[in-house]
Short mmCIF file of C-alpha atoms and ligand atoms in Angstrom, two decimals:
data_model
loop_
_atom_site.label_atom_id
_atom_site.label_comp_id
_atom_site.label_asym_id
_atom_site.label_seq_id
_atom_site.Cartn_x
_atom_site.Cartn_y
_atom_site.Cartn_z
CA UNK V 29 0.08 -0.26 0.18
CA UNK V 30 1.32 3.11 -0.70
CA UNK V 31 0.43 4.92 2.24
CA UNK V 32 1.12 9.08 1.44
CA UNK V 33 -1.05 8.02 -1.76
CA UNK V 34 -4.10 7.06 0.38
CA UNK V 35 -3.46 10.39 2.47
CA UNK V 36 -3.83 12.72 -0.85
CA UNK V 37 -7.51 11.03 -1.81
CA UNK V 38 -10.02 13.77 -1.14
CA UNK V 39 -12.64 10.86 -0.64
CA UNK V 40 -13.51 8.19 1.28
CA UNK V 41 -11.09 5.49 0.32
CA UNK V 42 -13.17 1.76 1.19
CA UNK V 43 -16.12 3.59 -1.05
CA UNK V 44 -13.56 4.29 -3.64
CA UNK V 45 -12.33 1.07 -3.24
CA UNK V 46 -15.69 -0.50 -3.35
CA UNK V 47 -16.13 1.42 -6.86
CA UNK V 48 -12.94 -0.32 -8.03
CA UNK V 49 -14.01 -3.64 -7.78
CA UNK V 50 -17.16 -3.11 -9.09
CA UNK V 51 -15.72 -2.20 -12.47
CA UNK V 52 -12.71 -4.94 -11.93
CA UNK V 53 -15.13 -7.89 -11.63
CA UNK V 54 -17.12 -6.39 -14.50
CA UNK V 55 -13.85 -5.95 -16.37
CA UNK V 56 -13.14 -10.10 -15.93
CA UNK V 57 -16.69 -10.87 -16.98
CA UNK V 58 -16.77 -8.81 -19.96
CA UNK V 59 -12.93 -10.51 -20.76
CA UNK V 60 -14.75 -13.87 -20.56
CA UNK V 61 -17.95 -12.93 -22.94
CA UNK V 62 -15.99 -11.82 -25.26
CA UNK V 63 -13.10 -14.42 -25.54
CA UNK V 64 -15.45 -17.13 -25.41
CA UNK V 65 -17.64 -15.47 -28.28
CA UNK V 66 -14.88 -15.20 -30.50
CA UNK V 67 -14.61 -18.84 -29.98
CA UNK V 68 -18.10 -19.72 -30.42
CA UNK V 69 -19.01 -17.02 -33.08
CA UNK V 70 -21.40 -18.63 -36.35
CA UNK V 71 -22.96 -16.78 -39.24
CA UNK V 72 -22.18 -13.97 -41.84
CA UNK V 73 -18.84 -12.05 -41.33
CA UNK V 74 -17.76 -14.21 -38.30
CA UNK V 75 -14.14 -13.83 -38.99
CA UNK V 76 -14.02 -9.98 -39.14
CA UNK V 77 -16.49 -9.93 -35.68
CA UNK V 78 -14.30 -12.75 -34.16
CA UNK V 79 -11.02 -10.55 -34.90
CA UNK V 80 -12.58 -7.69 -32.90
CA UNK V 81 -14.16 -9.80 -30.17
CA UNK V 82 -10.56 -11.61 -29.69
CA UNK V 83 -8.90 -7.74 -29.61
CA UNK V 84 -11.73 -6.58 -27.24
CA UNK V 85 -10.97 -9.88 -24.84
CA UNK V 86 -7.43 -8.73 -24.91
CA UNK V 87 -8.06 -5.18 -23.74
CA UNK V 88 -10.82 -6.20 -21.26
CA UNK V 89 -8.05 -7.56 -19.51
CA UNK V 90 -5.68 -5.20 -19.70
CA UNK V 91 -8.18 -2.72 -18.27
CA UNK V 92 -8.48 -5.11 -15.12
CA UNK V 93 -4.69 -4.99 -14.74
CA UNK V 94 -5.26 -1.33 -14.46
CA UNK V 95 -7.85 -1.62 -12.02
CA UNK V 96 -5.89 -3.93 -9.43
CA UNK V 97 -2.75 -1.98 -10.01
CA UNK V 98 -4.86 0.87 -8.41
CA UNK V 99 -6.97 -0.74 -5.56
CA UNK V 100 -3.34 -2.70 -4.93
CA UNK V 101 -1.76 0.96 -4.29
CA UNK V 102 -4.70 2.10 -2.25
CA UNK V 103 -4.20 -0.71 0.08
CA UNK V 104 -7.21 -3.03 -1.04
CA UNK V 105 -7.70 -6.54 -2.26
CA UNK V 106 -9.29 -7.02 -6.06
CA UNK V 107 -12.13 -9.53 -5.63
CA UNK V 108 -10.25 -12.51 -4.86
CA UNK V 109 -12.65 -15.35 -6.07
CA UNK V 110 -14.56 -15.42 -9.57
CA UNK V 111 -17.36 -16.66 -7.75
CA UNK V 112 -18.19 -13.42 -6.56
CA UNK V 113 -17.92 -12.00 -9.63
CA UNK V 114 -21.26 -11.86 -11.50
CA UNK V 115 -22.55 -10.29 -7.53
CA UNK V 116 -20.22 -7.49 -7.29
CA UNK V 117 -20.02 -6.35 -11.04
CA UNK V 118 -22.78 -3.89 -11.59
CA UNK V 119 -22.97 -5.24 -15.37
CA UNK V 120 -24.61 -8.66 -16.10
CA UNK V 121 -23.03 -11.50 -17.87
CA UNK V 122 -24.15 -12.74 -20.93
CA UNK V 123 -23.46 -16.11 -21.48
CA UNK V 124 -22.77 -16.84 -25.34
CA UNK V 125 -25.13 -19.66 -25.52
CA UNK V 126 -26.84 -18.88 -29.07
CA UNK V 127 -23.78 -18.16 -31.12
CA UNK V 128 -25.11 -16.30 -34.21
CA UNK V 129 -22.95 -13.16 -34.94
CA UNK V 130 -25.36 -10.51 -34.36
CA UNK V 131 -26.59 -11.83 -30.90
CA UNK V 132 -23.33 -12.20 -29.33
CA UNK V 133 -22.59 -8.31 -31.12
CA UNK V 134 -25.69 -7.12 -29.13
CA UNK V 135 -24.89 -9.01 -26.08
CA UNK V 136 -21.73 -7.04 -26.24
CA UNK V 137 -22.61 -3.30 -27.15
CA UNK V 138 -25.29 -3.60 -24.06
CA UNK V 139 -21.58 -4.54 -22.00
CA UNK V 140 -20.05 -1.79 -23.65
CA UNK V 141 -22.85 0.69 -22.88
CA UNK V 142 -22.85 -0.68 -19.48
CA UNK V 143 -19.13 -0.33 -19.25
CA UNK V 144 -19.04 3.34 -20.58
CA UNK V 145 -22.07 4.09 -17.49
CA UNK V 146 -19.52 2.36 -14.67
CA UNK V 147 -16.99 4.87 -16.31
CA UNK V 148 -18.07 7.75 -16.07
CA UNK V 149 -19.85 7.61 -12.77
CA UNK V 150 -16.39 6.47 -11.72
CA UNK V 151 -14.49 9.53 -12.98
CA UNK V 152 -18.10 11.73 -11.45
CA UNK V 153 -16.72 10.47 -8.16
CA UNK V 154 -13.07 10.54 -8.21
CA UNK V 155 -13.50 14.53 -9.88
CA UNK V 156 -11.49 16.83 -8.36
CA UNK V 157 -10.79 14.24 -5.16
CA UNK V 158 -8.13 11.47 -6.76
CA UNK V 159 -6.89 12.77 -10.07
CA UNK V 160 -4.71 9.48 -10.49
CA UNK V 161 -8.28 7.01 -10.50
CA UNK V 162 -9.78 10.00 -12.66
CA UNK V 163 -7.16 9.81 -14.98
CA UNK V 164 -6.83 6.42 -15.07
CA UNK V 165 -10.99 5.96 -15.60
CA UNK V 166 -10.88 8.25 -18.60
CA UNK V 167 -8.53 6.19 -20.34
CA UNK V 168 -10.63 2.89 -19.65
CA UNK V 169 -13.83 4.82 -20.97
CA UNK V 170 -11.92 6.41 -24.14
CA UNK V 171 -11.29 2.59 -25.01
CA UNK V 172 -14.98 1.65 -24.25
CA UNK V 173 -15.85 4.08 -26.14
CA UNK V 174 -14.60 3.17 -29.00
CA UNK V 175 -15.36 -0.75 -28.16
CA UNK V 176 -18.77 0.50 -28.23
CA UNK V 177 -18.62 2.37 -31.64
CA UNK V 178 -16.85 -0.60 -33.18
CA UNK V 179 -19.43 -2.95 -32.55
CA UNK V 180 -22.29 -0.98 -33.89
CA UNK V 181 -20.38 -0.49 -37.04
CA UNK V 182 -20.24 -4.31 -37.38
CA UNK V 183 -23.98 -4.79 -36.74
CA UNK V 184 -24.32 -2.02 -38.90
CA UNK V 185 -22.19 -3.67 -41.71
CA UNK V 186 -24.21 -7.06 -40.46
CA UNK V 187 -27.32 -6.06 -41.08
CA UNK V 188 -26.58 -3.98 -44.85
CA UNK V 189 -25.42 -7.50 -45.62
CA UNK V 190 -27.87 -9.61 -44.46
CA UNK V 191 -30.86 -6.44 -46.04
CA UNK V 192 -29.02 -6.61 -49.32
CA UNK V 193 -28.43 -10.04 -49.39
CA UNK V 194 -31.85 -11.02 -49.60
CA UNK V 195 -33.07 -8.89 -52.04
FE1 FE E 205 -12.87 -2.87 -20.14
FE1 FE E 206 -15.02 -2.81 -23.52
MG1 MG E 207 -12.06 -2.25 -31.48
#
């Protein structure tokens, strides 16, 4: 733990650690949802979509690394047991039980929209109080915004292909 680092946080550190652990649990669920979805995917454009899902899986894991580092710096402990991830995460885990490309895209778009709200809330909570967490949340938020757009644009391409193909 960084003792001085903890002292300069201008908000309740335990509350901050709770928010950080929520984000941490969400990142692991997002990682797994993308990672497995990329392997199971079926349907048109599956190779292009799988490549994006695999890249996002890696990026979500990197978010978990960043958030866990901040939790440890502040003297907290990242959620130790995976069985607690779903209960702690504010974003739900959507199992890729239906591997059709459009279904996986929709599930992951919802996940990104939840992640965007989570990091926006973390920025609002830390603004002017903990600039290190604020800055980290901004870095991650920028990537979640990119993820949402990547998936929505793939969904749009898929829809155009399916509509034009049926004429
Ligand atoms: Fe993420
Ligand atoms: Fe994301
Ligand atoms: Mg991307």
